[in-house]
Amino acid sequence: MGSDLTTSVQLGNGKTITLPSGLYINGEWVKPAKGVTLDVYNPATNKVIAQVYEGDAEDVDAAVKAARAAFEKDDRSWGFGSPQNRAKLLNKLADLVDENAELLSAIEATDQGKTYTSALYGDIPGVSQTIRYYAGWADKITGKTYNSIPGTFSHTRYEPIGVCGQIIPWNFPALMFAWKIGPALATGNTIVMKTAETTPLSALKIAELIHEAGFPPGVFNLVTGRGPTAGQAIADHMDIDKVAFTGSTFTGRRIMESAAKSNLKKVTLELGGKSPNIIFGDVKSIKEAAEWAIFAIGANVGQVCTAGSRLLVEETIAEEFTKEFVALTEKIKVGDPFDAGSTQGPLNSEGHFEKVKGWIKTAVEDGATVATGGKDISSNNNGGYFLSPTVFTNVKAGHRILENEVFGPVVSIQTFKTEEEAVEIANSTQYGLAAGIFSDSATRLNRLNTKIRAGTVWNNMYNFASPTIPFGGYKQSGIGRENGEVALLNYLEVKSVIANGGEIRSPFAGLSG
Ligand code: NAP
Ligand code: MG
């Protein structure tokens, strides 16, 4: 499939393109030490569409050495150099992403399975917006001065942390790439990134654009590969100063353990969720609330960490709402991501498809009722990993579907009688990533916005995010926040300089002689 360091890719729109297939280390495309390849599948057809290289611990080590050298280079070319230069490079990269938006969207739709339209109007513009937003911060990072010790000039300096390991997931491959590199590069760090096994392609294209933009060699390094090998090597590495991870709570916990057991590298984690979406009887329009609830669970086929997977509906409207919601669910057009009529593509991988079907089986075993969906419809769809959107009713406390992240088009409906009960159910899981509240009462919304234990709370809407607004989880949904000004701190060390103004004598002055 192509030359040694390129691969031809059969896109889902029928076109064939060529992408780099090597690892990107020290500004060059290279083969991994072992030369092992990884098949890349189109989830809509279950066919191999490309081959990329699989890096492992040795390659991570080579990438860390390059990143370390670029960080330490004493020529002001990067982290301790001009912030305007970093902004210029990031802005150039954002422009290149925009120029390649259609291609990147087609790559993302083919490799990930999301609809081409959602990639073109959501993910890829989100990539360039994020990079541009952080470019704007590069020269606005300033310390403070302190007058608290008279006779000193005391101040803080914010400095880059150093070499950052970044491990990204497969649900928003390009967007998570941008959320990771934006704040890290704006603040002058260097990066070793690992993509998810099933979605390496958009990262390979963006790495090509990073090269074209002219970033110094070693500032950004990409190792495609598998979690337990390349990913684990990042978490364990003694010369990585910080690791940022997005993915499951299970893997996040392992990464934190590895960080603790190796060099205590700093850790930020963006993990799973089981987010409640609460619908009160006083909503202005039941139909509109149901439409938002469809978007809450259905966007990206439910493979969204904030997915509104637990619908909590006030008893007074439960029957009418459920009827409306099930009817809308049945209207979802499942099909080819490149077909303009499709609103839902396939799940991302065969393994994940099996896992989601497993959760559906578990919910049925626990006694929940399938109100609609729950069917493997791969055979009507070229063998791709297609599932009909699934709604469960009669879901009760203790059912495993209420506590475990399914990460698919599967939602449960529970009912409640009082606001207190709604809050109690909403806060009853190990997670705290997001929540939705639908009500026409502003006072109720204000009250609940403080009571819900989650990093993002939407009111009368759902699943909107922006690079300018912090994003992350309470409880076991994560540590730290991405996006916004606050994310810069994930990539900065604070140094306090306390300097004698010349008038403070040595503590021992006058004691000797
Ligand atoms: P995962 O294992 O957490 O994968 C996320 C990333 O971590 C991938 O790049 C993965 O590589 C890597 N990884 C896996 N094991 C690792 C290890 N021991 N050390 C370092 N990195 C490692 O998630 P998954 O297995 O793909 O999906 C499982 C579940 O995670 C999903 O069903 C969903 O519930 C949740 N998830 C959440 C998010 C989110 O946005 N919060 C995103 C994705 C998945 P490989 O891909 O090569 O294994
Ligand atoms: Mg995995």
Short mmCIF file of N, CA and C in Angstrom, two decimals, residues 325-457:
data_model
loop_
_atom_site.label_atom_id
_atom_site.label_comp_id
_atom_site.label_asym_id
_atom_site.label_seq_id
_atom_site.Cartn_x
_atom_site.Cartn_y
_atom_site.Cartn_z
N PHE A 325 -39.94 11.12 22.14
CA PHE A 325 -38.52 10.79 22.04
C PHE A 325 -38.30 9.50 21.24
N VAL A 326 -39.14 8.49 21.50
CA VAL A 326 -39.00 7.22 20.77
C VAL A 326 -39.32 7.45 19.29
N ALA A 327 -40.34 8.27 19.01
CA ALA A 327 -40.70 8.53 17.60
C ALA A 327 -39.54 9.22 16.89
N LEU A 328 -38.91 10.19 17.55
CA LEU A 328 -37.76 10.89 16.95
C LEU A 328 -36.58 9.93 16.76
N THR A 329 -36.38 9.05 17.73
CA THR A 329 -35.28 8.08 17.64
C THR A 329 -35.48 7.21 16.39
N GLU A 330 -36.71 6.84 16.15
CA GLU A 330 -36.97 5.96 15.01
C GLU A 330 -36.80 6.67 13.66
N LYS A 331 -36.74 8.01 13.72
CA LYS A 331 -36.53 8.77 12.47
C LYS A 331 -35.06 8.95 12.13
N ILE A 332 -34.17 8.59 13.06
CA ILE A 332 -32.74 8.77 12.80
C ILE A 332 -32.33 7.93 11.60
N LYS A 333 -31.62 8.57 10.67
CA LYS A 333 -31.22 7.86 9.44
C LYS A 333 -29.82 7.28 9.65
N VAL A 334 -29.77 5.98 9.83
CA VAL A 334 -28.48 5.32 10.03
C VAL A 334 -27.96 4.89 8.66
N GLY A 335 -26.71 5.26 8.35
CA GLY A 335 -26.18 4.83 7.06
C GLY A 335 -24.80 5.40 6.76
N ASP A 336 -24.42 5.27 5.50
CA ASP A 336 -23.12 5.70 4.99
C ASP A 336 -22.80 7.14 5.43
N PRO A 337 -21.66 7.35 6.11
CA PRO A 337 -21.32 8.70 6.59
C PRO A 337 -21.21 9.74 5.48
N PHE A 338 -21.00 9.28 4.24
CA PHE A 338 -20.87 10.24 3.13
C PHE A 338 -22.20 10.52 2.44
N ASP A 339 -23.26 9.80 2.85
CA ASP A 339 -24.57 10.04 2.28
C ASP A 339 -25.18 11.24 3.03
N ALA A 340 -25.52 12.30 2.28
CA ALA A 340 -26.00 13.53 2.91
C ALA A 340 -27.24 13.28 3.77
N GLY A 341 -27.97 12.21 3.49
CA GLY A 341 -29.18 11.91 4.26
C GLY A 341 -28.90 11.25 5.60
N SER A 342 -27.69 10.73 5.80
CA SER A 342 -27.41 10.00 7.04
C SER A 342 -27.22 10.95 8.20
N THR A 343 -27.87 10.63 9.32
CA THR A 343 -27.59 11.42 10.52
C THR A 343 -26.80 10.60 11.53
N GLN A 344 -26.63 9.31 11.28
CA GLN A 344 -25.82 8.48 12.17
C GLN A 344 -25.02 7.47 11.36
N GLY A 345 -23.71 7.45 11.59
CA GLY A 345 -22.85 6.49 10.92
C GLY A 345 -22.66 5.24 11.76
N PRO A 346 -21.59 4.48 11.48
CA PRO A 346 -21.31 3.27 12.24
C PRO A 346 -20.59 3.58 13.56
N LEU A 347 -20.49 2.59 14.43
CA LEU A 347 -19.60 2.70 15.59
C LEU A 347 -18.17 2.58 15.08
N ASN A 348 -17.21 2.99 15.91
CA ASN A 348 -15.86 3.18 15.39
C ASN A 348 -15.09 1.91 15.07
N SER A 349 -15.29 0.84 15.82
CA SER A 349 -14.48 -0.35 15.56
C SER A 349 -15.29 -1.60 15.88
N GLU A 350 -14.80 -2.73 15.37
CA GLU A 350 -15.51 -3.98 15.61
C GLU A 350 -15.54 -4.30 17.11
N GLY A 351 -14.40 -4.08 17.77
CA GLY A 351 -14.32 -4.36 19.21
C GLY A 351 -15.32 -3.52 19.98
N HIS A 352 -15.41 -2.24 19.62
CA HIS A 352 -16.33 -1.35 20.33
C HIS A 352 -17.79 -1.73 20.03
N PHE A 353 -18.07 -2.10 18.79
CA PHE A 353 -19.40 -2.55 18.36
C PHE A 353 -19.85 -3.72 19.24
N GLU A 354 -18.95 -4.67 19.43
CA GLU A 354 -19.28 -5.85 20.25
C GLU A 354 -19.54 -5.43 21.70
N LYS A 355 -18.75 -4.48 22.18
CA LYS A 355 -18.89 -4.02 23.56
C LYS A 355 -20.26 -3.36 23.78
N VAL A 356 -20.65 -2.51 22.83
CA VAL A 356 -21.93 -1.80 22.96
C VAL A 356 -23.08 -2.80 22.91
N LYS A 357 -22.98 -3.77 21.99
CA LYS A 357 -24.04 -4.80 21.92
C LYS A 357 -24.09 -5.58 23.24
N GLY A 358 -22.92 -5.77 23.84
CA GLY A 358 -22.86 -6.47 25.13
C GLY A 358 -23.62 -5.71 26.22
N TRP A 359 -23.50 -4.37 26.23
CA TRP A 359 -24.22 -3.57 27.24
C TRP A 359 -25.72 -3.65 27.02
N ILE A 360 -26.13 -3.74 25.75
CA ILE A 360 -27.57 -3.85 25.46
C ILE A 360 -28.10 -5.17 26.05
N LYS A 361 -27.33 -6.22 25.85
CA LYS A 361 -27.70 -7.54 26.40
C LYS A 361 -27.78 -7.48 27.94
N THR A 362 -26.80 -6.82 28.52
CA THR A 362 -26.77 -6.70 29.99
C THR A 362 -28.01 -5.98 30.51
N ALA A 363 -28.40 -4.90 29.82
CA ALA A 363 -29.57 -4.12 30.27
C ALA A 363 -30.83 -4.99 30.21
N VAL A 364 -30.94 -5.78 29.15
CA VAL A 364 -32.10 -6.67 29.01
C VAL A 364 -32.09 -7.71 30.13
N GLU A 365 -30.92 -8.28 30.39
CA GLU A 365 -30.79 -9.27 31.48
C GLU A 365 -31.20 -8.68 32.83
N ASP A 366 -30.88 -7.39 33.01
CA ASP A 366 -31.21 -6.74 34.28
C ASP A 366 -32.70 -6.38 34.38
N GLY A 367 -33.43 -6.54 33.29
CA GLY A 367 -34.88 -6.33 33.35
C GLY A 367 -35.39 -5.06 32.69
N ALA A 368 -34.51 -4.32 31.99
CA ALA A 368 -34.97 -3.11 31.29
C ALA A 368 -35.74 -3.51 30.03
N THR A 369 -36.60 -2.59 29.56
CA THR A 369 -37.40 -2.86 28.36
C THR A 369 -36.82 -2.09 27.18
N VAL A 370 -36.65 -2.77 26.04
CA VAL A 370 -36.21 -2.07 24.83
C VAL A 370 -37.43 -1.37 24.22
N ALA A 371 -37.48 -0.03 24.34
CA ALA A 371 -38.62 0.70 23.77
C ALA A 371 -38.47 0.82 22.26
N THR A 372 -37.21 0.89 21.80
CA THR A 372 -36.94 0.85 20.36
C THR A 372 -35.46 0.54 20.14
N GLY A 373 -35.15 0.00 18.96
CA GLY A 373 -33.75 -0.22 18.55
C GLY A 373 -33.13 -1.47 19.15
N GLY A 374 -31.82 -1.34 19.40
CA GLY A 374 -31.09 -2.46 19.99
C GLY A 374 -30.66 -3.51 18.99
N LYS A 375 -30.75 -3.19 17.71
CA LYS A 375 -30.45 -4.22 16.69
C LYS A 375 -29.14 -3.97 15.95
N ASP A 376 -28.44 -5.07 15.74
CA ASP A 376 -27.25 -5.07 14.89
C ASP A 376 -27.76 -5.01 13.45
N ILE A 377 -27.49 -3.90 12.75
CA ILE A 377 -27.99 -3.78 11.38
C ILE A 377 -26.82 -3.75 10.39
N SER A 378 -25.74 -4.43 10.78
CA SER A 378 -24.56 -4.44 9.91
C SER A 378 -24.84 -5.16 8.59
N SER A 379 -25.67 -6.19 8.63
CA SER A 379 -25.88 -6.96 7.40
C SER A 379 -26.61 -6.17 6.33
N ASN A 380 -27.43 -5.14 6.72
CA ASN A 380 -28.06 -4.32 5.66
C ASN A 380 -27.13 -3.22 5.22
N ASN A 381 -25.94 -3.14 5.81
CA ASN A 381 -25.07 -1.97 5.57
C ASN A 381 -23.64 -2.38 5.26
N ASN A 382 -23.40 -3.20 4.28
CA ASN A 382 -22.04 -3.57 3.84
C ASN A 382 -21.17 -4.17 4.95
N GLY A 383 -21.77 -4.70 5.98
CA GLY A 383 -20.96 -5.30 7.04
C GLY A 383 -20.32 -4.29 7.97
N GLY A 384 -20.68 -2.99 7.83
CA GLY A 384 -20.13 -1.96 8.75
C GLY A 384 -20.75 -2.11 10.13
N TYR A 385 -20.18 -1.39 11.10
CA TYR A 385 -20.58 -1.59 12.49
C TYR A 385 -21.79 -0.72 12.86
N PHE A 386 -22.91 -1.02 12.21
CA PHE A 386 -24.11 -0.19 12.40
C PHE A 386 -25.07 -0.77 13.41
N LEU A 387 -25.59 0.11 14.26
CA LEU A 387 -26.50 -0.31 15.33
C LEU A 387 -27.71 0.61 15.30
N SER A 388 -28.90 0.04 15.49
CA SER A 388 -30.06 0.94 15.52
C SER A 388 -30.12 1.63 16.89
N PRO A 389 -30.42 2.95 16.88
CA PRO A 389 -30.44 3.73 18.13
C PRO A 389 -31.41 3.10 19.13
N THR A 390 -30.97 3.02 20.37
CA THR A 390 -31.65 2.19 21.35
C THR A 390 -32.13 2.99 22.56
N VAL A 391 -33.40 2.78 22.91
CA VAL A 391 -33.96 3.45 24.08
C VAL A 391 -34.45 2.39 25.07
N PHE A 392 -34.01 2.51 26.32
CA PHE A 392 -34.47 1.61 27.37
C PHE A 392 -35.41 2.33 28.33
N THR A 393 -36.54 1.67 28.63
CA THR A 393 -37.41 2.14 29.71
C THR A 393 -37.42 1.06 30.80
N ASN A 394 -38.18 1.31 31.87
CA ASN A 394 -38.19 0.38 33.02
C ASN A 394 -36.79 0.12 33.55
N VAL A 395 -36.02 1.17 33.61
CA VAL A 395 -34.65 1.04 34.12
C VAL A 395 -34.69 1.39 35.61
N LYS A 396 -34.09 0.54 36.42
CA LYS A 396 -34.19 0.74 37.88
C LYS A 396 -32.82 0.86 38.52
N ALA A 397 -32.80 1.51 39.66
CA ALA A 397 -31.55 1.64 40.43
C ALA A 397 -30.92 0.26 40.57
N GLY A 398 -29.62 0.18 40.35
CA GLY A 398 -28.92 -1.10 40.44
C GLY A 398 -28.68 -1.72 39.07
N HIS A 399 -29.44 -1.31 38.05
CA HIS A 399 -29.19 -1.81 36.69
C HIS A 399 -27.81 -1.33 36.24
N ARG A 400 -27.05 -2.25 35.66
CA ARG A 400 -25.66 -1.91 35.30
C ARG A 400 -25.55 -0.82 34.23
N ILE A 401 -26.61 -0.68 33.43
CA ILE A 401 -26.60 0.32 32.36
C ILE A 401 -26.57 1.75 32.93
N LEU A 402 -26.96 1.90 34.19
CA LEU A 402 -27.00 3.24 34.80
C LEU A 402 -25.65 3.70 35.33
N GLU A 403 -24.73 2.78 35.51
CA GLU A 403 -23.45 3.11 36.14
C GLU A 403 -22.29 3.05 35.14
N ASN A 404 -22.47 2.32 34.04
CA ASN A 404 -21.35 2.09 33.11
C ASN A 404 -21.50 2.89 31.83
N GLU A 405 -20.39 3.46 31.40
CA GLU A 405 -20.40 4.23 30.16
C GLU A 405 -20.51 3.26 28.98
N VAL A 406 -21.55 3.42 28.18
CA VAL A 406 -21.74 2.52 27.02
C VAL A 406 -21.00 3.07 25.81
N PHE A 407 -21.05 4.39 25.65
CA PHE A 407 -20.36 5.06 24.55
C PHE A 407 -20.92 4.63 23.21
N GLY A 408 -22.25 4.63 23.15
CA GLY A 408 -22.94 4.26 21.92
C GLY A 408 -24.33 4.88 21.93
N PRO A 409 -25.13 4.59 20.89
CA PRO A 409 -26.46 5.21 20.77
C PRO A 409 -27.47 4.49 21.66
N VAL A 410 -27.22 4.52 22.95
CA VAL A 410 -28.04 3.76 23.91
C VAL A 410 -28.36 4.67 25.08
N VAL A 411 -29.66 4.89 25.31
CA VAL A 411 -30.06 5.80 26.38
C VAL A 411 -31.09 5.12 27.27
N SER A 412 -31.06 5.44 28.55
CA SER A 412 -32.08 4.90 29.45
C SER A 412 -32.97 6.04 29.92
N ILE A 413 -34.26 5.72 30.10
CA ILE A 413 -35.19 6.74 30.62
C ILE A 413 -35.63 6.33 32.02
N GLN A 414 -35.43 7.23 33.00
CA GLN A 414 -35.94 7.05 34.35
C GLN A 414 -36.88 8.21 34.64
N THR A 415 -37.78 8.01 35.58
CA THR A 415 -38.69 9.11 35.92
C THR A 415 -38.44 9.55 37.37
N PHE A 416 -38.87 10.79 37.66
CA PHE A 416 -38.74 11.30 39.03
C PHE A 416 -39.98 12.13 39.36
N LYS A 417 -40.19 12.28 40.70
CA LYS A 417 -41.37 13.03 41.15
C LYS A 417 -41.01 14.46 41.59
N THR A 418 -39.86 14.62 42.25
CA THR A 418 -39.51 15.94 42.79
C THR A 418 -38.14 16.37 42.30
N GLU A 419 -37.90 17.68 42.45
CA GLU A 419 -36.61 18.24 42.06
C GLU A 419 -35.48 17.59 42.87
N GLU A 420 -35.72 17.38 44.16
CA GLU A 420 -34.70 16.78 45.04
C GLU A 420 -34.33 15.39 44.53
N GLU A 421 -35.38 14.64 44.16
CA GLU A 421 -35.13 13.29 43.67
C GLU A 421 -34.32 13.32 42.36
N ALA A 422 -34.64 14.30 41.51
CA ALA A 422 -33.91 14.43 40.23
C ALA A 422 -32.42 14.68 40.49
N VAL A 423 -32.15 15.58 41.44
CA VAL A 423 -30.75 15.91 41.76
C VAL A 423 -30.04 14.68 42.32
N GLU A 424 -30.75 13.97 43.19
CA GLU A 424 -30.14 12.79 43.82
C GLU A 424 -29.77 11.74 42.75
N ILE A 425 -30.71 11.48 41.85
CA ILE A 425 -30.41 10.48 40.79
C ILE A 425 -29.28 11.01 39.89
N ALA A 426 -29.37 12.30 39.55
CA ALA A 426 -28.37 12.88 38.64
C ALA A 426 -26.96 12.70 39.21
N ASN A 427 -26.81 12.93 40.52
CA ASN A 427 -25.48 12.89 41.14
C ASN A 427 -25.08 11.50 41.63
N SER A 428 -25.84 10.46 41.26
CA SER A 428 -25.65 9.17 41.92
C SER A 428 -24.58 8.27 41.30
N THR A 429 -23.84 8.72 40.29
CA THR A 429 -22.83 7.84 39.70
C THR A 429 -21.42 8.27 40.11
N GLN A 430 -20.45 7.44 39.73
CA GLN A 430 -19.04 7.76 40.00
C GLN A 430 -18.55 8.92 39.13
N TYR A 431 -19.33 9.24 38.09
CA TYR A 431 -18.91 10.25 37.12
C TYR A 431 -19.44 11.64 37.43
N GLY A 432 -18.86 12.65 36.80
CA GLY A 432 -19.35 14.02 36.96
C GLY A 432 -18.87 14.89 35.82
N LEU A 433 -19.12 14.42 34.59
CA LEU A 433 -18.59 15.18 33.46
C LEU A 433 -19.54 16.29 33.02
N ALA A 434 -20.81 15.93 32.79
CA ALA A 434 -21.74 16.92 32.24
C ALA A 434 -23.16 16.60 32.68
N ALA A 435 -24.05 17.56 32.44
CA ALA A 435 -25.47 17.35 32.71
C ALA A 435 -26.27 18.34 31.88
N GLY A 436 -27.52 17.98 31.59
CA GLY A 436 -28.43 18.90 30.94
C GLY A 436 -29.64 19.10 31.85
N ILE A 437 -30.15 20.34 31.88
CA ILE A 437 -31.39 20.59 32.63
C ILE A 437 -32.33 21.35 31.70
N PHE A 438 -33.53 20.81 31.53
CA PHE A 438 -34.53 21.46 30.70
C PHE A 438 -35.69 21.90 31.58
N SER A 439 -35.92 23.22 31.62
CA SER A 439 -37.00 23.77 32.44
C SER A 439 -37.25 25.19 31.96
N ASP A 440 -38.48 25.68 32.20
CA ASP A 440 -38.78 27.06 31.83
C ASP A 440 -38.63 28.00 33.03
N SER A 441 -38.19 27.44 34.15
CA SER A 441 -38.06 28.26 35.37
C SER A 441 -36.60 28.65 35.59
N ALA A 442 -36.33 29.95 35.48
CA ALA A 442 -34.96 30.43 35.65
C ALA A 442 -34.47 30.19 37.07
N THR A 443 -35.37 30.34 38.05
CA THR A 443 -34.91 30.13 39.44
C THR A 443 -34.56 28.67 39.66
N ARG A 444 -35.34 27.77 39.09
CA ARG A 444 -35.02 26.35 39.24
C ARG A 444 -33.67 26.05 38.59
N LEU A 445 -33.46 26.60 37.39
CA LEU A 445 -32.19 26.35 36.69
C LEU A 445 -31.02 26.86 37.53
N ASN A 446 -31.16 28.07 38.06
CA ASN A 446 -30.07 28.62 38.89
C ASN A 446 -29.79 27.73 40.08
N ARG A 447 -30.85 27.28 40.72
CA ARG A 447 -30.71 26.42 41.90
C ARG A 447 -29.96 25.14 41.54
N LEU A 448 -30.39 24.52 40.45
CA LEU A 448 -29.81 23.22 40.08
C LEU A 448 -28.40 23.35 39.50
N ASN A 449 -28.12 24.48 38.86
CA ASN A 449 -26.76 24.66 38.31
C ASN A 449 -25.70 24.55 39.40
N THR A 450 -26.07 24.93 40.62
CA THR A 450 -25.09 24.79 41.72
C THR A 450 -25.15 23.41 42.36
N LYS A 451 -26.28 22.72 42.26
CA LYS A 451 -26.40 21.42 42.95
C LYS A 451 -25.85 20.25 42.16
N ILE A 452 -25.79 20.39 40.85
CA ILE A 452 -25.32 19.27 40.02
C ILE A 452 -23.80 19.22 40.09
N ARG A 453 -23.27 18.03 40.36
CA ARG A 453 -21.83 17.85 40.48
C ARG A 453 -21.26 17.41 39.13
N ALA A 454 -21.00 18.39 38.26
CA ALA A 454 -20.49 18.07 36.93
C ALA A 454 -19.70 19.26 36.38
N GLY A 455 -18.74 18.98 35.51
CA GLY A 455 -17.87 20.02 34.96
C GLY A 455 -18.57 20.94 33.98
N THR A 456 -19.58 20.46 33.30
CA THR A 456 -20.36 21.30 32.38
C THR A 456 -21.84 21.04 32.64
N VAL A 457 -22.61 22.12 32.78
CA VAL A 457 -24.06 21.97 32.90
C VAL A 457 -24.71 22.81 31.81
#
